[in-house]
Amino acid sequence: GENVEQHPSTLSVQEGDSAVIKCTYSDSASNYFPWYKQELGKGPQLIIDIRSNVGEKKDQRIAVTLNKTAKHFSLHITETQPEDSAVYFCAASIRSGYALNFGKGTSLLVTP
Amino acid sequence: EAGVAQSPRYKIIEKRQSVAFWCNPISGHATLYWYQQILGQGPKLLIQFQNNGVVDDSQLPKDRFSAERLKGVDSTLKIQPAKLEDSAVYLCASSHRTSGGNQETQYFGPGTRLLVL
C-alpha cells in the first residue's frame, strides 16, 4: 500500500519567516495530495491540495509544489504568524474517492 | 453549511467494556469515512462507506470493531471489547464528488477522544 513520509516532525520559526514541510510517497499511482492543519482538540482542516496534473498551486501565503518524478511534494508557508502554529499533515490518495494515506505530521511553532 | 458532527467528544472506559461513537456527515455527502488517530500519528482509515454500502474495511479489526450506516446518512462505530491500544481519537469525515469528477475533498469532524484504562 501507499506509504507517506513527512519531515520534519517539529519545526520552530520566528514570526514572519517561511516554513517548509516535505513529504514523499511510494505509490506512483497516487494522484491527489492534500494538506491538512490540525489545531489542538480539533479535527484536521483542509488548507490546500494539488492534483497530479499540476506542479504548483498557491493560495495567499500558502503554496504546494509537486514533483511526480521524484515522488515528493512540499508545503510552503510564507510570512508566518503565531496563528499558523498547529500540526500539519500531508496525505496522498491513489484514486478519486479513495481514502487518504497520511504522513505522521509536523508540529509547527511560530514564535512572536 | 453545518460541518461533520460527532458525539460524544470524550469517553473514558475500562478495558473489555464496549463503546459506541456517532457521526452525522455534511448534508448530501454520500461518502463517509472513519479514521483512527493515535497520539503523535496521522489518521488511519478504518472503514469507508458509499451511501449505505462498505467500500473499504480492510484495516478494520473486525474481531472487535464494527460500523454501520443503515440509512446512508448517520453512522455508528462500535468497539467491543475495548483494549488499551484502542485509546485514540476517532475521526469521522465525509465527502462528495466535485462536478469535474475529481478527488472528493474530505471534511473532518472534531473527533471523539477515547481513553481505555
mmCIF file of C-alpha atoms in Angstrom:
data_model
loop_
_atom_site.group_PDB
_atom_site.id
_atom_site.type_symbol
_atom_site.label_atom_id
_atom_site.label_comp_id
_atom_site.label_asym_id
_atom_site.label_seq_id
_atom_site.Cartn_x
_atom_site.Cartn_y
_atom_site.Cartn_z
ATOM 1 C CA GLY A 1 0.000 0.000 0.000
ATOM 2 C CA GLU A 2 0.863 3.683 -0.123
ATOM 3 C CA ASN A 3 3.475 4.920 2.375
ATOM 4 C CA VAL A 4 3.771 8.643 3.076
ATOM 5 C CA GLU A 5 6.843 10.004 4.868
ATOM 6 C CA GLN A 6 6.799 13.524 6.317
ATOM 7 C CA HIS A 7 9.659 15.729 7.561
ATOM 8 C CA PRO A 8 10.450 17.407 9.839
ATOM 9 C CA SER A 9 8.400 16.152 12.776
ATOM 10 C CA THR A 10 8.794 19.506 14.554
ATOM 11 C CA LEU A 11 9.554 22.951 13.175
ATOM 12 C CA SER A 12 10.046 26.212 15.030
ATOM 13 C CA VAL A 13 10.250 29.538 13.178
ATOM 14 C CA GLN A 14 10.163 33.206 14.041
ATOM 15 C CA GLU A 15 7.096 35.191 13.088
ATOM 16 C CA GLY A 16 7.476 36.492 9.545
ATOM 17 C CA ASP A 17 9.834 33.734 8.440
ATOM 18 C CA SER A 18 8.944 30.988 5.982
ATOM 19 C CA ALA A 19 8.222 27.359 6.858
ATOM 20 C CA VAL A 20 8.671 24.365 4.584
ATOM 21 C CA ILE A 21 7.366 20.838 5.196
ATOM 22 C CA LYS A 22 8.274 17.987 2.868
ATOM 23 C CA CYS A 23 6.593 14.671 2.100
ATOM 24 C CA THR A 24 7.464 11.684 -0.034
ATOM 25 C CA TYR A 25 5.169 8.918 -1.212
ATOM 26 C CA SER A 26 5.769 5.432 -2.522
ATOM 27 C CA ASP A 27 2.935 4.643 -4.938
ATOM 28 C CA SER A 28 3.473 6.230 -8.345
ATOM 29 C CA ALA A 29 -0.269 5.845 -8.986
ATOM 30 C CA SER A 30 -1.078 8.485 -6.345
ATOM 31 C CA ASN A 31 -2.704 11.483 -7.970
ATOM 32 C CA TYR A 32 -4.171 13.639 -5.200
ATOM 33 C CA PHE A 33 -2.176 15.343 -2.437
ATOM 34 C CA PRO A 34 -3.986 17.411 0.222
ATOM 35 C CA TRP A 35 -2.539 19.207 3.212
ATOM 36 C CA TYR A 36 -4.428 19.451 6.488
ATOM 37 C CA LYS A 37 -3.956 21.678 9.522
ATOM 38 C CA GLN A 38 -4.974 20.296 12.903
ATOM 39 C CA GLU A 39 -5.282 22.515 15.947
ATOM 40 C CA LEU A 40 -5.378 21.137 19.457
ATOM 41 C CA GLY A 41 -8.658 19.397 20.203
ATOM 42 C CA LYS A 42 -9.994 19.790 16.673
ATOM 43 C CA GLY A 43 -10.307 17.684 13.558
ATOM 44 C CA PRO A 44 -7.999 18.176 10.546
ATOM 45 C CA GLN A 45 -8.934 21.074 8.265
ATOM 46 C CA LEU A 46 -8.008 21.139 4.583
ATOM 47 C CA ILE A 47 -5.778 24.113 3.762
ATOM 48 C CA ILE A 48 -4.664 23.341 0.211
ATOM 49 C CA ASP A 49 -4.488 20.420 -2.208
ATOM 50 C CA ILE A 50 -2.832 19.587 -5.506
ATOM 51 C CA ARG A 51 -3.521 17.055 -8.218
ATOM 52 C CA SER A 52 -1.001 15.155 -10.291
ATOM 53 C CA ASN A 53 -1.544 17.229 -13.431
ATOM 54 C CA VAL A 54 -0.366 20.397 -11.662
ATOM 55 C CA GLY A 55 3.170 21.186 -10.478
ATOM 56 C CA GLU A 56 2.438 24.080 -8.168
ATOM 57 C CA LYS A 57 -0.534 25.758 -6.525
ATOM 58 C CA LYS A 58 -0.706 28.885 -4.410
ATOM 59 C CA ASP A 59 -3.312 30.370 -2.110
ATOM 60 C CA GLN A 60 -2.254 33.634 -0.456
ATOM 61 C CA ARG A 61 0.579 32.740 1.965
ATOM 62 C CA ILE A 62 0.381 29.021 1.317
ATOM 63 C CA ALA A 63 1.819 27.126 -1.653
ATOM 64 C CA VAL A 64 2.301 23.491 -2.520
ATOM 65 C CA THR A 65 4.700 22.009 -5.059
ATOM 66 C CA LEU A 66 4.638 18.531 -6.542
ATOM 67 C CA ASN A 67 7.429 16.574 -8.211
ATOM 68 C CA LYS A 68 5.890 13.372 -9.597
ATOM 69 C CA THR A 69 9.184 12.073 -10.953
ATOM 70 C CA ALA A 70 10.809 12.224 -7.536
ATOM 71 C CA LYS A 71 7.525 11.379 -5.764
ATOM 72 C CA HIS A 72 7.656 14.225 -3.328
ATOM 73 C CA PHE A 73 5.570 17.280 -2.530
ATOM 74 C CA SER A 74 6.076 20.219 -0.211
ATOM 75 C CA LEU A 75 4.088 22.816 1.708
ATOM 76 C CA HIS A 76 5.422 26.366 1.868
ATOM 77 C CA ILE A 77 4.054 28.939 4.298
ATOM 78 C CA THR A 78 5.379 32.491 3.904
ATOM 79 C CA GLU A 79 5.169 35.374 6.363
ATOM 80 C CA THR A 80 4.258 33.021 9.182
ATOM 81 C CA GLN A 81 2.023 34.211 12.004
ATOM 82 C CA PRO A 82 1.505 32.818 15.530
ATOM 83 C CA GLU A 83 -1.914 31.529 14.481
ATOM 84 C CA ASP A 84 -0.177 29.260 11.958
ATOM 85 C CA SER A 85 1.053 27.202 14.933
ATOM 86 C CA ALA A 86 -0.540 23.749 14.633
ATOM 87 C CA VAL A 87 0.158 20.227 13.415
ATOM 88 C CA TYR A 88 0.258 19.893 9.624
ATOM 89 C CA PHE A 89 -0.399 16.624 7.818
ATOM 90 C CA CYS A 90 0.298 15.704 4.229
ATOM 91 C CA ALA A 91 -1.671 12.919 2.575
ATOM 92 C CA ALA A 92 -1.872 11.027 -0.689
ATOM 93 C CA SER A 93 -4.604 9.128 -2.469
ATOM 94 C CA ILE A 94 -4.285 6.740 -5.365
ATOM 95 C CA ARG A 95 -7.744 7.198 -6.793
ATOM 96 C CA SER A 96 -10.677 9.533 -6.705
ATOM 97 C CA GLY A 97 -12.931 8.779 -3.765
ATOM 98 C CA TYR A 98 -10.434 6.538 -2.043
ATOM 99 C CA ALA A 99 -9.246 7.063 1.479
ATOM 100 C CA LEU A 100 -6.243 9.218 2.272
ATOM 101 C CA ASN A 101 -2.889 7.914 3.482
ATOM 102 C CA PHE A 102 -1.469 10.427 5.935
ATOM 103 C CA GLY A 103 2.047 11.307 6.999
ATOM 104 C CA LYS A 104 2.874 11.414 10.708
ATOM 105 C CA GLY A 105 2.534 15.158 10.949
ATOM 106 C CA THR A 106 4.719 18.215 11.551
ATOM 107 C CA SER A 107 4.247 20.293 14.671
ATOM 108 C CA LEU A 108 4.843 23.910 13.638
ATOM 109 C CA LEU A 109 5.510 26.563 16.263
ATOM 110 C CA VAL A 110 5.635 30.210 15.228
ATOM 111 C CA THR A 111 7.113 32.406 17.940
ATOM 112 C CA PRO A 112 6.426 36.165 18.081
ATOM 113 C CA GLU B 1 -23.273 24.819 5.868
ATOM 114 C CA ALA B 2 -23.048 22.723 9.034
ATOM 115 C CA GLY B 3 -19.931 20.618 9.431
ATOM 116 C CA VAL B 4 -19.478 16.978 10.348
ATOM 117 C CA ALA B 5 -20.931 16.315 13.788
ATOM 118 C CA GLN B 6 -19.599 13.701 16.185
ATOM 119 C CA SER B 7 -20.549 12.574 19.662
ATOM 120 C CA PRO B 8 -19.527 12.083 22.314
ATOM 121 C CA ARG B 9 -16.475 14.316 22.286
ATOM 122 C CA TYR B 10 -14.763 12.399 25.088
ATOM 123 C CA LYS B 11 -15.136 8.913 26.503
ATOM 124 C CA ILE B 12 -13.280 7.058 29.244
ATOM 125 C CA ILE B 13 -13.895 3.334 29.669
ATOM 126 C CA GLU B 14 -12.181 0.331 31.190
ATOM 127 C CA LYS B 15 -10.683 -2.402 29.054
ATOM 128 C CA ARG B 16 -13.104 -5.098 27.942
ATOM 129 C CA GLN B 17 -16.012 -2.646 28.048
ATOM 130 C CA SER B 18 -17.881 -1.612 24.912
ATOM 131 C CA VAL B 19 -18.240 1.879 23.436
ATOM 132 C CA ALA B 20 -20.057 3.459 20.503
ATOM 133 C CA PHE B 21 -19.412 6.634 18.547
ATOM 134 C CA TRP B 22 -21.851 8.538 16.370
ATOM 135 C CA CYS B 23 -21.287 10.630 13.246
ATOM 136 C CA ASN B 24 -23.595 12.875 11.235
ATOM 137 C CA PRO B 25 -21.934 13.860 7.929
ATOM 138 C CA ILE B 26 -22.417 17.065 5.975
ATOM 139 C CA SER B 27 -25.819 17.052 4.303
ATOM 140 C CA GLY B 28 -25.714 15.474 0.864
ATOM 141 C CA HIS B 29 -22.325 13.820 1.285
ATOM 142 C CA ALA B 30 -22.583 10.245 0.063
ATOM 143 C CA THR B 31 -19.160 9.097 1.234
ATOM 144 C CA LEU B 32 -18.365 8.672 4.924
ATOM 145 C CA TYR B 33 -15.044 7.649 6.469
ATOM 146 C CA TRP B 34 -13.975 6.584 9.964
ATOM 147 C CA TYR B 35 -10.320 7.180 10.822
ATOM 148 C CA GLN B 36 -8.337 6.274 13.937
ATOM 149 C CA GLN B 37 -5.694 8.779 15.068
ATOM 150 C CA ILE B 38 -3.256 7.531 17.693
ATOM 151 C CA LEU B 39 -1.371 10.224 19.595
ATOM 152 C CA GLY B 40 1.527 11.579 17.552
ATOM 153 C CA GLN B 41 0.441 9.952 14.301
ATOM 154 C CA GLY B 42 -1.634 10.776 11.267
ATOM 155 C CA PRO B 43 -5.169 9.462 10.842
ATOM 156 C CA LYS B 44 -5.518 5.890 9.593
ATOM 157 C CA LEU B 45 -8.600 4.683 7.739
ATOM 158 C CA LEU B 46 -10.794 2.149 9.495
ATOM 159 C CA ILE B 47 -13.764 1.989 7.134
ATOM 160 C CA GLN B 48 -15.268 3.848 4.178
ATOM 161 C CA PHE B 49 -18.958 3.910 3.209
ATOM 162 C CA GLN B 50 -20.537 4.980 -0.076
ATOM 163 C CA ASN B 51 -24.169 5.676 0.827
ATOM 164 C CA ASN B 52 -25.028 2.630 2.999
ATOM 165 C CA GLY B 53 -22.529 0.237 1.400
ATOM 166 C CA VAL B 54 -18.994 -0.552 2.565
ATOM 167 C CA VAL B 55 -16.267 0.461 0.086
ATOM 168 C CA ASP B 56 -13.190 -0.424 2.145
ATOM 169 C CA ASP B 57 -12.929 -2.068 5.554
ATOM 170 C CA SER B 58 -9.608 -3.823 5.021
ATOM 171 C CA GLN B 59 -7.984 -2.117 8.036
ATOM 172 C CA LEU B 60 -10.910 -2.530 10.431
ATOM 173 C CA PRO B 61 -10.144 -5.019 13.255
ATOM 174 C CA LYS B 62 -13.326 -6.946 12.675
ATOM 175 C CA ASP B 63 -12.983 -9.125 15.759
ATOM 176 C CA ARG B 64 -13.744 -6.094 17.927
ATOM 177 C CA PHE B 65 -14.743 -3.170 15.704
ATOM 178 C CA SER B 66 -17.985 -2.791 13.780
ATOM 179 C CA ALA B 67 -19.612 0.066 11.912
ATOM 180 C CA GLU B 68 -22.876 0.692 10.161
ATOM 181 C CA ARG B 69 -24.593 3.343 8.091
ATOM 182 C CA LEU B 70 -28.041 1.849 7.727
ATOM 183 C CA LYS B 71 -29.882 4.703 6.014
ATOM 184 C CA GLY B 72 -26.926 6.162 4.172
ATOM 185 C CA VAL B 73 -26.696 9.223 6.429
ATOM 186 C CA ASP B 74 -25.628 8.838 10.088
ATOM 187 C CA SER B 75 -23.080 6.243 11.078
ATOM 188 C CA THR B 76 -22.038 4.487 14.273
ATOM 189 C CA LEU B 77 -18.693 2.887 15.100
ATOM 190 C CA LYS B 78 -18.569 0.335 17.917
ATOM 191 C CA ILE B 79 -15.730 -1.291 19.811
ATOM 192 C CA GLN B 80 -16.432 -4.433 21.822
ATOM 193 C CA PRO B 81 -14.448 -5.356 23.845
ATOM 194 C CA ALA B 82 -12.051 -2.419 24.056
ATOM 195 C CA LYS B 83 -8.307 -2.853 24.556
ATOM 196 C CA LEU B 84 -5.765 -0.430 25.962
ATOM 197 C CA GLU B 85 -4.317 0.122 22.489
ATOM 198 C CA ASP B 86 -7.681 1.425 21.252
ATOM 199 C CA SER B 87 -7.019 4.699 23.087
ATOM 200 C CA ALA B 88 -7.059 7.244 20.268
ATOM 201 C CA VAL B 89 -9.100 9.945 18.584
ATOM 202 C CA TYR B 90 -11.777 8.567 16.269
ATOM 203 C CA LEU B 91 -12.405 10.938 13.384
ATOM 204 C CA CYS B 92 -15.338 10.904 11.028
ATOM 205 C CA ALA B 93 -15.065 12.547 7.617
ATOM 206 C CA SER B 94 -17.441 12.977 4.708
ATOM 207 C CA SER B 95 -17.118 13.979 1.072
ATOM 208 C CA HIS B 96 -18.960 14.361 -2.214
ATOM 209 C CA ARG B 97 -17.686 14.215 -5.753
ATOM 210 C CA THR B 98 -16.874 17.535 -7.378
ATOM 211 C CA SER B 99 -18.586 18.457 -10.645
ATOM 212 C CA GLY B 100 -15.434 17.645 -12.573
ATOM 213 C CA GLY B 101 -15.259 14.155 -11.113
ATOM 214 C CA ASN B 102 -12.068 14.935 -9.252
ATOM 215 C CA GLN B 103 -10.965 13.605 -5.893
ATOM 216 C CA GLU B 104 -13.579 14.251 -3.304
ATOM 217 C CA THR B 105 -12.477 16.745 -0.640
ATOM 218 C CA GLN B 106 -12.793 15.177 2.791
ATOM 219 C CA TYR B 107 -14.177 17.281 5.635
ATOM 220 C CA PHE B 108 -13.422 16.081 9.137
ATOM 221 C CA GLY B 109 -15.432 16.280 12.322
ATOM 222 C CA PRO B 110 -13.909 17.268 15.702
ATOM 223 C CA GLY B 111 -13.345 13.637 16.701
ATOM 224 C CA THR B 112 -14.125 11.530 19.745
ATOM 225 C CA ARG B 113 -11.263 11.138 22.197
ATOM 226 C CA LEU B 114 -11.295 7.650 23.711
ATOM 227 C CA LEU B 115 -9.239 6.636 26.729
ATOM 228 C CA VAL B 116 -9.219 2.961 27.675
ATOM 229 C CA LEU B 117 -7.985 2.260 31.214
#
